[in-house]
Short mmCIF file of C-alpha atoms in Angstrom, two decimals:
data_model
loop_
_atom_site.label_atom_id
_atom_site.label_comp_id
_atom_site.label_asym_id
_atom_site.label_seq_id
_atom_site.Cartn_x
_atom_site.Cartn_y
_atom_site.Cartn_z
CA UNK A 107 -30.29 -3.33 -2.42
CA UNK A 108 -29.76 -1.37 0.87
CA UNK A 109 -30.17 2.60 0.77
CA UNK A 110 -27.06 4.55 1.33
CA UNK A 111 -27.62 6.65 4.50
CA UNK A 112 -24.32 7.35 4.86
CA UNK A 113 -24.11 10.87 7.12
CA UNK A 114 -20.63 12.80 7.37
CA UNK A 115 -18.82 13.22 10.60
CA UNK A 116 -17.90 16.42 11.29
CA UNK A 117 -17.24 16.18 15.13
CA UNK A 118 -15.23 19.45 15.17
CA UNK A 119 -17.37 21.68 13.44
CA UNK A 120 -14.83 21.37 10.01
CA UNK A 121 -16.92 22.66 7.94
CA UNK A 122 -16.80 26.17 9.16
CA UNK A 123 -13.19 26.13 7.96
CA UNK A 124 -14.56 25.34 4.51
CA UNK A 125 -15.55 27.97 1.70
CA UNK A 126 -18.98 27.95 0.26
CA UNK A 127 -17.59 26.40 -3.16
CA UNK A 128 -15.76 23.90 -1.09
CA UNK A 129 -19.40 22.47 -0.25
CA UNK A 130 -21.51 22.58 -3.09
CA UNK A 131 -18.40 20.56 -4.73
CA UNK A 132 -18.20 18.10 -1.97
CA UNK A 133 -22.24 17.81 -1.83
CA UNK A 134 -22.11 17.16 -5.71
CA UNK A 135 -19.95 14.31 -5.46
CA UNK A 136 -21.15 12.79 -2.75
CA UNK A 137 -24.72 12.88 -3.84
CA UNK A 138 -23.12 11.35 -7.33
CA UNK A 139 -21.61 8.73 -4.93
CA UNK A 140 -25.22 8.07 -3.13
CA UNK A 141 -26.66 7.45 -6.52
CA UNK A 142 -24.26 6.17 -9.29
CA UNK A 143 -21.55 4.14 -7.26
CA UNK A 144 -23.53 2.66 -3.94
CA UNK A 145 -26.02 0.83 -5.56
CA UNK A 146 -23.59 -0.92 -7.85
CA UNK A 147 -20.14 -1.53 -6.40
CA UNK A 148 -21.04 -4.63 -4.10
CA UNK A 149 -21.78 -6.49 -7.15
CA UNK A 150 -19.50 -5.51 -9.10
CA UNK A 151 -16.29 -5.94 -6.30
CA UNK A 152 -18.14 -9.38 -5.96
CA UNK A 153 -17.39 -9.49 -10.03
CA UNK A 154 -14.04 -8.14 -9.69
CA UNK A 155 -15.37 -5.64 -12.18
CA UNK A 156 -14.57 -2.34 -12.80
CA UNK A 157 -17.83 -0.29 -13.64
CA UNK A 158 -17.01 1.35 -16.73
CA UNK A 159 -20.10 3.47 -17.08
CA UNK A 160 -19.45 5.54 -14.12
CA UNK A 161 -16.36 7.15 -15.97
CA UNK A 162 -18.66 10.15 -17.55
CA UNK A 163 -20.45 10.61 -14.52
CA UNK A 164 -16.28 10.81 -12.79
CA UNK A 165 -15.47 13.54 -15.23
CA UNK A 166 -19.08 15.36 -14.29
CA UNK A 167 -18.37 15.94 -10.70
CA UNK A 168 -14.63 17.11 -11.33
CA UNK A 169 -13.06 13.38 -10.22
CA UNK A 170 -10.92 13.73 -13.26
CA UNK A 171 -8.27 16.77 -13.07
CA UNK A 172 -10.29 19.01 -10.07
CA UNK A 173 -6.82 21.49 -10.13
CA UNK A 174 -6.05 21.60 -14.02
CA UNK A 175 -6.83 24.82 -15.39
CA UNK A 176 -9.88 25.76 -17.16
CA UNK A 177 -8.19 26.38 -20.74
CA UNK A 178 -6.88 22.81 -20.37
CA UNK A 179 -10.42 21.05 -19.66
CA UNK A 180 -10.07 21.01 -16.04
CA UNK A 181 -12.27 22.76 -13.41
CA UNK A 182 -9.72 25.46 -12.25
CA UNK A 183 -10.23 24.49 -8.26
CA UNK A 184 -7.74 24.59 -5.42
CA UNK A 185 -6.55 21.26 -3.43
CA UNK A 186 -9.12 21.11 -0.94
CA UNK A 187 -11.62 20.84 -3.26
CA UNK A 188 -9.61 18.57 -4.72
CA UNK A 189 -9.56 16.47 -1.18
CA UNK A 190 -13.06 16.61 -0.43
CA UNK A 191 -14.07 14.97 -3.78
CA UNK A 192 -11.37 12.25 -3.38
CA UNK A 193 -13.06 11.90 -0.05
CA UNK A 194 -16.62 11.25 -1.12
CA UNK A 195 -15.64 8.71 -4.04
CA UNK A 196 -13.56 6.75 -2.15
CA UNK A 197 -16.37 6.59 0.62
CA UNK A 198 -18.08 4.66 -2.12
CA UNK A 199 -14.59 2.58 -3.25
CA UNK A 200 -11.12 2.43 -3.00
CA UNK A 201 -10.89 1.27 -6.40
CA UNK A 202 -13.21 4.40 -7.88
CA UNK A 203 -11.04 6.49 -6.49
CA UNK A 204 -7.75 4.41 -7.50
CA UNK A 205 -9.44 5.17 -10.95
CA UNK A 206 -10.22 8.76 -10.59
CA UNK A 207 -6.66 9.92 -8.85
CA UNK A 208 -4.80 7.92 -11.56
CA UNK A 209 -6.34 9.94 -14.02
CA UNK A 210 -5.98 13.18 -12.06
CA UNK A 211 -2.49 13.29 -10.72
CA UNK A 212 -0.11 10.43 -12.54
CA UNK A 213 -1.53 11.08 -15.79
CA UNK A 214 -3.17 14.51 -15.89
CA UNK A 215 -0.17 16.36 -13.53
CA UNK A 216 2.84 15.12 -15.23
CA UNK A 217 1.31 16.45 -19.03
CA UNK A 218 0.05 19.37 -17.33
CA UNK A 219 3.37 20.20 -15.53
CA UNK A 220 5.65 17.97 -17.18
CA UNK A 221 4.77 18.77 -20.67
CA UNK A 222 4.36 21.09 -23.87
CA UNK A 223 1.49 22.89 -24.83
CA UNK A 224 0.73 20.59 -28.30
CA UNK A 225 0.78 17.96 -25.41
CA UNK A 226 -1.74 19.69 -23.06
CA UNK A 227 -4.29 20.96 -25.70
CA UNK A 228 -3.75 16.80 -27.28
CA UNK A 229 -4.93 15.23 -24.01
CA UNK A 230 -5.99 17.43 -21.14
CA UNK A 231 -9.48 18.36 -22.52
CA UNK A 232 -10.62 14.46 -23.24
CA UNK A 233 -8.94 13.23 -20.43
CA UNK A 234 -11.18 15.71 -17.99
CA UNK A 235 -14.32 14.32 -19.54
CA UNK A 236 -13.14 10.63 -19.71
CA UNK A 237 -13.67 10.14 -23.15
CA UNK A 238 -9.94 9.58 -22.87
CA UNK A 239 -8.65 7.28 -20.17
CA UNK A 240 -5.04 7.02 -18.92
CA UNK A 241 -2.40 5.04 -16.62
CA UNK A 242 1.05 5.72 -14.89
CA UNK A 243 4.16 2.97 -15.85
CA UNK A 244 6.11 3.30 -12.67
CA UNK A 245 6.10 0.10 -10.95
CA UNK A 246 8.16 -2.70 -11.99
CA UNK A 247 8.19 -6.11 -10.81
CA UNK A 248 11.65 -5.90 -9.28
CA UNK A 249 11.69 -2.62 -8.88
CA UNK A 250 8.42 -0.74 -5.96
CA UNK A 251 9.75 0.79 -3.16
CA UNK A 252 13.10 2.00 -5.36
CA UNK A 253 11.77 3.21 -8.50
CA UNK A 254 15.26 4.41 -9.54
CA UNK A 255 16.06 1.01 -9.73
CA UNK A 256 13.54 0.60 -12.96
CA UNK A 257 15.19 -1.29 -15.93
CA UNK A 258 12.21 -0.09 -18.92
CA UNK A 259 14.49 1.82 -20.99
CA UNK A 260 14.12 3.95 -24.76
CA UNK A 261 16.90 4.21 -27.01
CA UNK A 262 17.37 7.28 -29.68
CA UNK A 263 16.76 5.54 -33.07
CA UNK A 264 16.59 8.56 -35.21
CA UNK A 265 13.27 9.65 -35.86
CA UNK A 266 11.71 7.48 -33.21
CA UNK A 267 12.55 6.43 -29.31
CA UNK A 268 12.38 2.60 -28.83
CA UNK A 269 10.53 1.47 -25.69
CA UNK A 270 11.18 -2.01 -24.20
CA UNK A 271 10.32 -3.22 -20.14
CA UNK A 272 7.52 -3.89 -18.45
CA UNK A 273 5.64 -2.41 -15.48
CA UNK A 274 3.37 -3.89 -13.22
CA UNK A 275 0.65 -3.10 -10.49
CA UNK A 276 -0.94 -0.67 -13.10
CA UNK A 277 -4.14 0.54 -12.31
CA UNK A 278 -6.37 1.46 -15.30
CA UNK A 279 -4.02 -0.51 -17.48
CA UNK A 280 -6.56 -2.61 -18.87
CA UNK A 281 -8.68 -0.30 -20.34
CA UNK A 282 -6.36 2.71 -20.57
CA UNK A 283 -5.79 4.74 -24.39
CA UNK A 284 -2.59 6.29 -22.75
CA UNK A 285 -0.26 5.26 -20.18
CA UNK A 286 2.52 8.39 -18.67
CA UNK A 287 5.42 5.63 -18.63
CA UNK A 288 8.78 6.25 -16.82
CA UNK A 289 11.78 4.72 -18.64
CA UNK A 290 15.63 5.54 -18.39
CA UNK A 291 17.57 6.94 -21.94
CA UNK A 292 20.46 5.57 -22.89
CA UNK A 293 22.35 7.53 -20.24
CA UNK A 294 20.59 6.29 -16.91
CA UNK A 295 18.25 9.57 -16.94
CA UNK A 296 14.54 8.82 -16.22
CA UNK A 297 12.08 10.03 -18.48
CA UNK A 298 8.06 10.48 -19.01
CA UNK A 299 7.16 9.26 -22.01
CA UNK A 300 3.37 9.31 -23.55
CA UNK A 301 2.27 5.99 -25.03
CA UNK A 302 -0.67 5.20 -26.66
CA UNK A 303 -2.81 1.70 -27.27
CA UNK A 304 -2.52 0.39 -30.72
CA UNK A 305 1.36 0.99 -30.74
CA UNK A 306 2.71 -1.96 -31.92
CA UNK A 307 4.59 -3.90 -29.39
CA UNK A 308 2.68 -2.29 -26.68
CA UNK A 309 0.28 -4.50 -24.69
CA UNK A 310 -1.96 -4.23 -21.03
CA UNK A 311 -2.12 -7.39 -19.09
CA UNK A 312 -5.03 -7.44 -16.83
CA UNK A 313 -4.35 -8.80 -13.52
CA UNK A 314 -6.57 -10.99 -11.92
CA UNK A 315 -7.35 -12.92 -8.39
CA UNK A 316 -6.84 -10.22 -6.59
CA UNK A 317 -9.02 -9.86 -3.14
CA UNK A 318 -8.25 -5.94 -2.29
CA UNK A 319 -9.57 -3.34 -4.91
CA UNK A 320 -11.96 -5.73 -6.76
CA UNK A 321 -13.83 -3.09 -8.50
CA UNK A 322 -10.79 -1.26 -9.89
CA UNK A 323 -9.10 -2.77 -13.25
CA UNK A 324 -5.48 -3.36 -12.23
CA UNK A 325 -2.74 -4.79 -15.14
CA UNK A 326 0.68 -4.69 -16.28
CA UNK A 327 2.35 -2.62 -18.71
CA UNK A 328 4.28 -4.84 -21.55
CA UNK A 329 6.76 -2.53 -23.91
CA UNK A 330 8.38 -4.99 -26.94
CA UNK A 331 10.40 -3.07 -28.88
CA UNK A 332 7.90 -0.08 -29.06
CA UNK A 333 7.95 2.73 -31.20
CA UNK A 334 7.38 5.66 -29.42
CA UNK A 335 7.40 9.40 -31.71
CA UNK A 336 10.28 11.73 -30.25
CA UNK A 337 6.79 14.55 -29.61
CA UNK A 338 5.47 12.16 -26.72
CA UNK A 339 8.69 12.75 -24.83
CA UNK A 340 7.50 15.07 -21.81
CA UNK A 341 10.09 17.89 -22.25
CA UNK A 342 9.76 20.10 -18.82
CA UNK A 343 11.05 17.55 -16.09
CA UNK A 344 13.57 14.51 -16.05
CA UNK A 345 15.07 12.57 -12.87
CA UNK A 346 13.47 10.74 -10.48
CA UNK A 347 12.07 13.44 -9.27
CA UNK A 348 9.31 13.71 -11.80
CA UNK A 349 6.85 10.83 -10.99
CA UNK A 350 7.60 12.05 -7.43
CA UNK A 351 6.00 14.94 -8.25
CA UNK A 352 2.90 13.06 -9.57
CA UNK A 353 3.31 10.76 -7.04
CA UNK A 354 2.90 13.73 -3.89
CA UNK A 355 -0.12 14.82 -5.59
CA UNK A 356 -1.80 11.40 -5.64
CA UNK A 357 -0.27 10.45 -2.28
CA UNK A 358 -2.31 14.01 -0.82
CA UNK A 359 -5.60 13.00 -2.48
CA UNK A 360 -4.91 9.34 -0.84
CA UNK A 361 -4.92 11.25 2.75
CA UNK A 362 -8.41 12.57 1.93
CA UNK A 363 -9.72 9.60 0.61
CA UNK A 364 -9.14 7.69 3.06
CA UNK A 365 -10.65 9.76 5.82
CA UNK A 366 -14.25 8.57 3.29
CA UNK A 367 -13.43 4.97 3.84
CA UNK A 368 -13.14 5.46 7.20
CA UNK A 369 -16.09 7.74 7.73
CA UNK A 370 -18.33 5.37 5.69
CA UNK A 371 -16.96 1.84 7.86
CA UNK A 372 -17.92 4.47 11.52
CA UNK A 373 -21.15 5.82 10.33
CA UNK A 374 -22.44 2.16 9.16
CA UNK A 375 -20.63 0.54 12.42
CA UNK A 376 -23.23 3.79 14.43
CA UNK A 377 -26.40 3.53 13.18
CA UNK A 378 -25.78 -0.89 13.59
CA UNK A 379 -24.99 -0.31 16.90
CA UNK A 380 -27.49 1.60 17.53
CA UNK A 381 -30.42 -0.40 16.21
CA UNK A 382 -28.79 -3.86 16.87
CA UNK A 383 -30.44 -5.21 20.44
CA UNK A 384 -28.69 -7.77 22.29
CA UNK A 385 -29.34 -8.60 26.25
CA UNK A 386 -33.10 -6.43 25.81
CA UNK A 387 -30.64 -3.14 25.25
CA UNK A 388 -28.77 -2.21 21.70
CA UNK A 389 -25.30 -2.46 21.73
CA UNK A 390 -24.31 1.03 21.58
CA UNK A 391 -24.95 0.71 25.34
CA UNK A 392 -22.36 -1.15 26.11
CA UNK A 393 -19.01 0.41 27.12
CA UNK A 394 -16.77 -1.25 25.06
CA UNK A 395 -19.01 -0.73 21.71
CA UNK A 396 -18.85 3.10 22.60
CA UNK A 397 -15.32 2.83 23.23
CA UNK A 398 -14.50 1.45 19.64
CA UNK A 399 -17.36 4.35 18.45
CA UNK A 400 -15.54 7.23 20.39
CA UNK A 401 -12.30 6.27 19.47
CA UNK A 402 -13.26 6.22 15.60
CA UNK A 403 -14.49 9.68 15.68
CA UNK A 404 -11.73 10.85 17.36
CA UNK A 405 -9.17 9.54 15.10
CA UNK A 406 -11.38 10.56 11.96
CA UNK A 407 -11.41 14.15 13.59
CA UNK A 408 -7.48 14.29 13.92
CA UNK A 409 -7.36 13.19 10.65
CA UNK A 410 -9.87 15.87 9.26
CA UNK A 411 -7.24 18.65 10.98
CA UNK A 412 -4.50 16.92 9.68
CA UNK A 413 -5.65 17.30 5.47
CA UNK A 414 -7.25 19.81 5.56
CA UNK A 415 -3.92 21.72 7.31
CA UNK A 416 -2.39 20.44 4.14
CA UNK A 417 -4.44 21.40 1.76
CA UNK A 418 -3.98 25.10 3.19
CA UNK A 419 -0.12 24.00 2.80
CA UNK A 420 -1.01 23.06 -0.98
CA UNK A 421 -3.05 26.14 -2.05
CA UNK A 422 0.06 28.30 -0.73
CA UNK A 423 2.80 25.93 -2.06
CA UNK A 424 4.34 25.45 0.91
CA UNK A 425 3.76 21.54 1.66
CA UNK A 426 6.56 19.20 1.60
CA UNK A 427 6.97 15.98 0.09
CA UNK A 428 7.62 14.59 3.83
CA UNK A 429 4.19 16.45 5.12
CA UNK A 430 2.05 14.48 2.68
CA UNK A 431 3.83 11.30 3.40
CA UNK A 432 2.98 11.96 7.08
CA UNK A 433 -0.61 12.42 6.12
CA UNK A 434 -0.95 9.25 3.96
CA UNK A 435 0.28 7.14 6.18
CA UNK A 436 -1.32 8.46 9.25
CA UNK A 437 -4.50 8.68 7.86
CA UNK A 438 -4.97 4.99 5.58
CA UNK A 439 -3.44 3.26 9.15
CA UNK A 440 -6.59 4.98 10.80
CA UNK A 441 -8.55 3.97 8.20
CA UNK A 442 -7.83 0.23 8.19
CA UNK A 443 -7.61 0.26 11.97
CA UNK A 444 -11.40 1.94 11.85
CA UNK A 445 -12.47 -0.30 9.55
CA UNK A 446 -11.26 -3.57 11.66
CA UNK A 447 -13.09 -2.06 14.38
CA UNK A 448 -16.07 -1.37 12.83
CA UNK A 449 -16.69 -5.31 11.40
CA UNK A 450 -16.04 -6.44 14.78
CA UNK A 451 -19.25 -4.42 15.75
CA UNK A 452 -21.37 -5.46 12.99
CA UNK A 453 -20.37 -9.24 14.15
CA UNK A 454 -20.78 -11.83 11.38
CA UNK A 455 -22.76 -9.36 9.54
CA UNK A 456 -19.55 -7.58 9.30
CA UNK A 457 -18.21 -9.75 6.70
CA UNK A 458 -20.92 -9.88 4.33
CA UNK A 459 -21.84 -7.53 1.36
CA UNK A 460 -24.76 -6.50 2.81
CA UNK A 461 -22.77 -3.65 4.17
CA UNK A 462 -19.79 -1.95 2.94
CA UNK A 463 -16.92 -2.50 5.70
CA UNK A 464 -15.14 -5.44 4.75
CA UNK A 465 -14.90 -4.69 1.16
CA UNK A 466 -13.25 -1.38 2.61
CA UNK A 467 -11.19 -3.61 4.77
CA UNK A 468 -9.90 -5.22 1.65
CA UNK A 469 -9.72 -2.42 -0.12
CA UNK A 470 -7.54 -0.31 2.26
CA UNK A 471 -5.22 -3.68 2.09
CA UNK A 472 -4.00 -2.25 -1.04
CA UNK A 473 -4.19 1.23 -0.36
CA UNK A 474 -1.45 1.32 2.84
CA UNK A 475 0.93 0.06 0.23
CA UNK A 476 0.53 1.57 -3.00
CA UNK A 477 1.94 4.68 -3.82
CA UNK A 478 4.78 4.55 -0.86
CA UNK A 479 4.13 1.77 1.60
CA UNK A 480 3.46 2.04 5.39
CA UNK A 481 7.08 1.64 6.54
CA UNK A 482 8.60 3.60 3.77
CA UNK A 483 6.60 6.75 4.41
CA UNK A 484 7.74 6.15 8.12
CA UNK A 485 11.30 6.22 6.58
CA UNK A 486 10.44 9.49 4.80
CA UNK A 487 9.34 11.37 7.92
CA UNK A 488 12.40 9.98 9.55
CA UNK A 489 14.81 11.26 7.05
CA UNK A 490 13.19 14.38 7.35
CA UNK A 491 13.11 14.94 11.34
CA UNK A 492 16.56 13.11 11.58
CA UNK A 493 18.60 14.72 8.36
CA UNK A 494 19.66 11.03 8.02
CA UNK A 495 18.41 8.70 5.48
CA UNK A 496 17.48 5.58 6.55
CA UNK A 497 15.82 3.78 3.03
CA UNK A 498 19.79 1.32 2.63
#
């Protein structure tokens, strides 16, 4: 088992921008990362495991809810905290931090924003710790890219809504106690609704043979004439434009977390190149090996400007759905392209799991298409700069 000597980037002098709170919260997770998830996630990726004992330690260092008020369970912090901590788990994994975003902002947000209070006080405080774990019902099989397209649907029945659809690309589903599920009424209207395991009729799929996001538990979401009670209903927020909501809040923490996977794939891709001796000199003295080095850092630097810009934009309230789209997109393409890169440098070694870089590779395979893929986000900046939708 290698030692993780991972060192952060910080070619622009970043942290100067960052408050003193900002730190010891980054420096927490990240020496959680260094200890809990780096010995451990090689093996279990190779599994296709997720590592279901880390979820306490995830609630410990703020993974689960950063931003949800104190009163509620959560740890009261602004979004660049927020960032930094999505950073430093998904420099250990994609699929940690697929686990601990799902939590934060597609289940956590919507109850926190979406719901009542008997809601909030029900599941905020146990899903901060993890001793509750949830999942978001958005994706359908026919239905990714155009959500409003879904066909899960509840119908009034009186003293109960019944559930029936299915949703798919779920991550947490297998082991999840809730799932936030999105579902039209009987009038087209899209709705949150709040359903629990052990409802009859309800059931969680896992999916398996996948080769991106190994160490995260993926599944589908199976509703069979469920009965759902009329209080699990999120009041606050109907429309489409409700897991949008959740979904810019993930999609922001995706920006940061990238920029980990990315710092992770340069620093191991420096310190090979460095120490790796070919032709009686190490690599790292060859131009083209600095070339791929220098333009890593640079990218990772842009991309450091770029989120933490929009986490100012966040604290303030002034960032758009379009501005985080711009980020996500930007800064997973960097990653994936730094991560390509990177395995080139460490040569065959590259591919093995002896080092972390081409389970990032896979990982980030995943990650430029969830949550808004790489040509749709395109499409959302170019709506926005144009005025002209270009999505049909």
């Amino acid at each position: 088992m290698k030692p993780d000597l991972f060192q952060a980037p910080d070619y622009y002098l970043l942290d100067d921008l960052l408050t003193d709170e900002h730190k010891l919260v980054r420096e927490a997770a990240r020496a959680w990362v260094k200890r809990e998830v780096s010995p451990i996630i090689e093996d279990y990726a190779q599994r296709a495991e997720f590592p279901t004992q880390i979820i306490k330690g995830l609630g410990e260092i703020g993974g689960f809810g950063p931003y949800i008020p104190v009163e509620y369970g959560g740890a009261g912090l602004d979004q660049i905290s927020y960032g930094l901590i999505m950073q430093e788990i998904e420099r250990g994994d994609s699929g940690v931090r697929s686990t601990s975003s799902v939590q934060s902002s597609l289940v956590m947000y919507p109850i926190w924003k979406y719901g009542n209070e008997a809601q909030r006080m029900k599941y905020l405080p146990k899903l901060a710790t993890g001793e509750m774990m949830g999942c978001f019902g958005l994706t359908e099989p026919d239905f990714g890219s155009n959500p409003g397209g879904m066909v899960t649907n509840f119908k009034d029945m009186g003293d109960h809504y019944l559930l029936n659809g299915a949703k798919m690309w779920i991550s947490n589903a297998p082991f999840a106690d809730i799932a936030v599920v999105w579902a039209k009424n009987e009038e087209g209207r899209i709705h949150g609704l709040i359903v629990e395991r052990g409802m009859q009729g309800f059931s969680t799929p896992e999916t398996h043979n996948k080769w991106s996001l190994r160490a995260s538990a993926t599944g589908e979401l199976i509703f069979d004439n469920v009965k759902v009670p009329k209080e699990n209903l999120l009041p606050n927020k109907s429309g489409l434009g409700a897991p949008l909501g959740c979904l810019d809040s993930a999609r922001y923490g995706i920006a940061w977390g990238a920029i980990g996977a990315a710092m992770d794939c340069y620093d191991t891709a420096l310190r090979y190149a460095k120490e790796r001796i070919q032709f009686d000199k190490p690599i790292a003295a060859y131009q083209l090996q600095q070339k791929k080095l220098a333009e890593m850092i640079t990218e990772i630097t842009k991309a450091q400007l770029l989120t933490w810009r929009l986490g100012v934009l966040r604290n303030e309230g002034k960032a758009t759905t379009a501005q985080i789209s711009m980020a996500k997109r930007n800064n997973v393409d960097m990653a994936i392209n730094i991560a390509r890169e990177a395995r080139q440098i460490l040569g065959g070694m590259g591919i093995t799991g002896e080092y972390s870089i081409m389970r990032h590779s896979m990982n980030l395979e995943s990650v430029i298409t969830y949550e808004g893929t790489h040509d749709i986000h395109l499409l959302i900046t170019g709506a926005d700069i144009t005025g002209i939708p270009a999505f049909k």
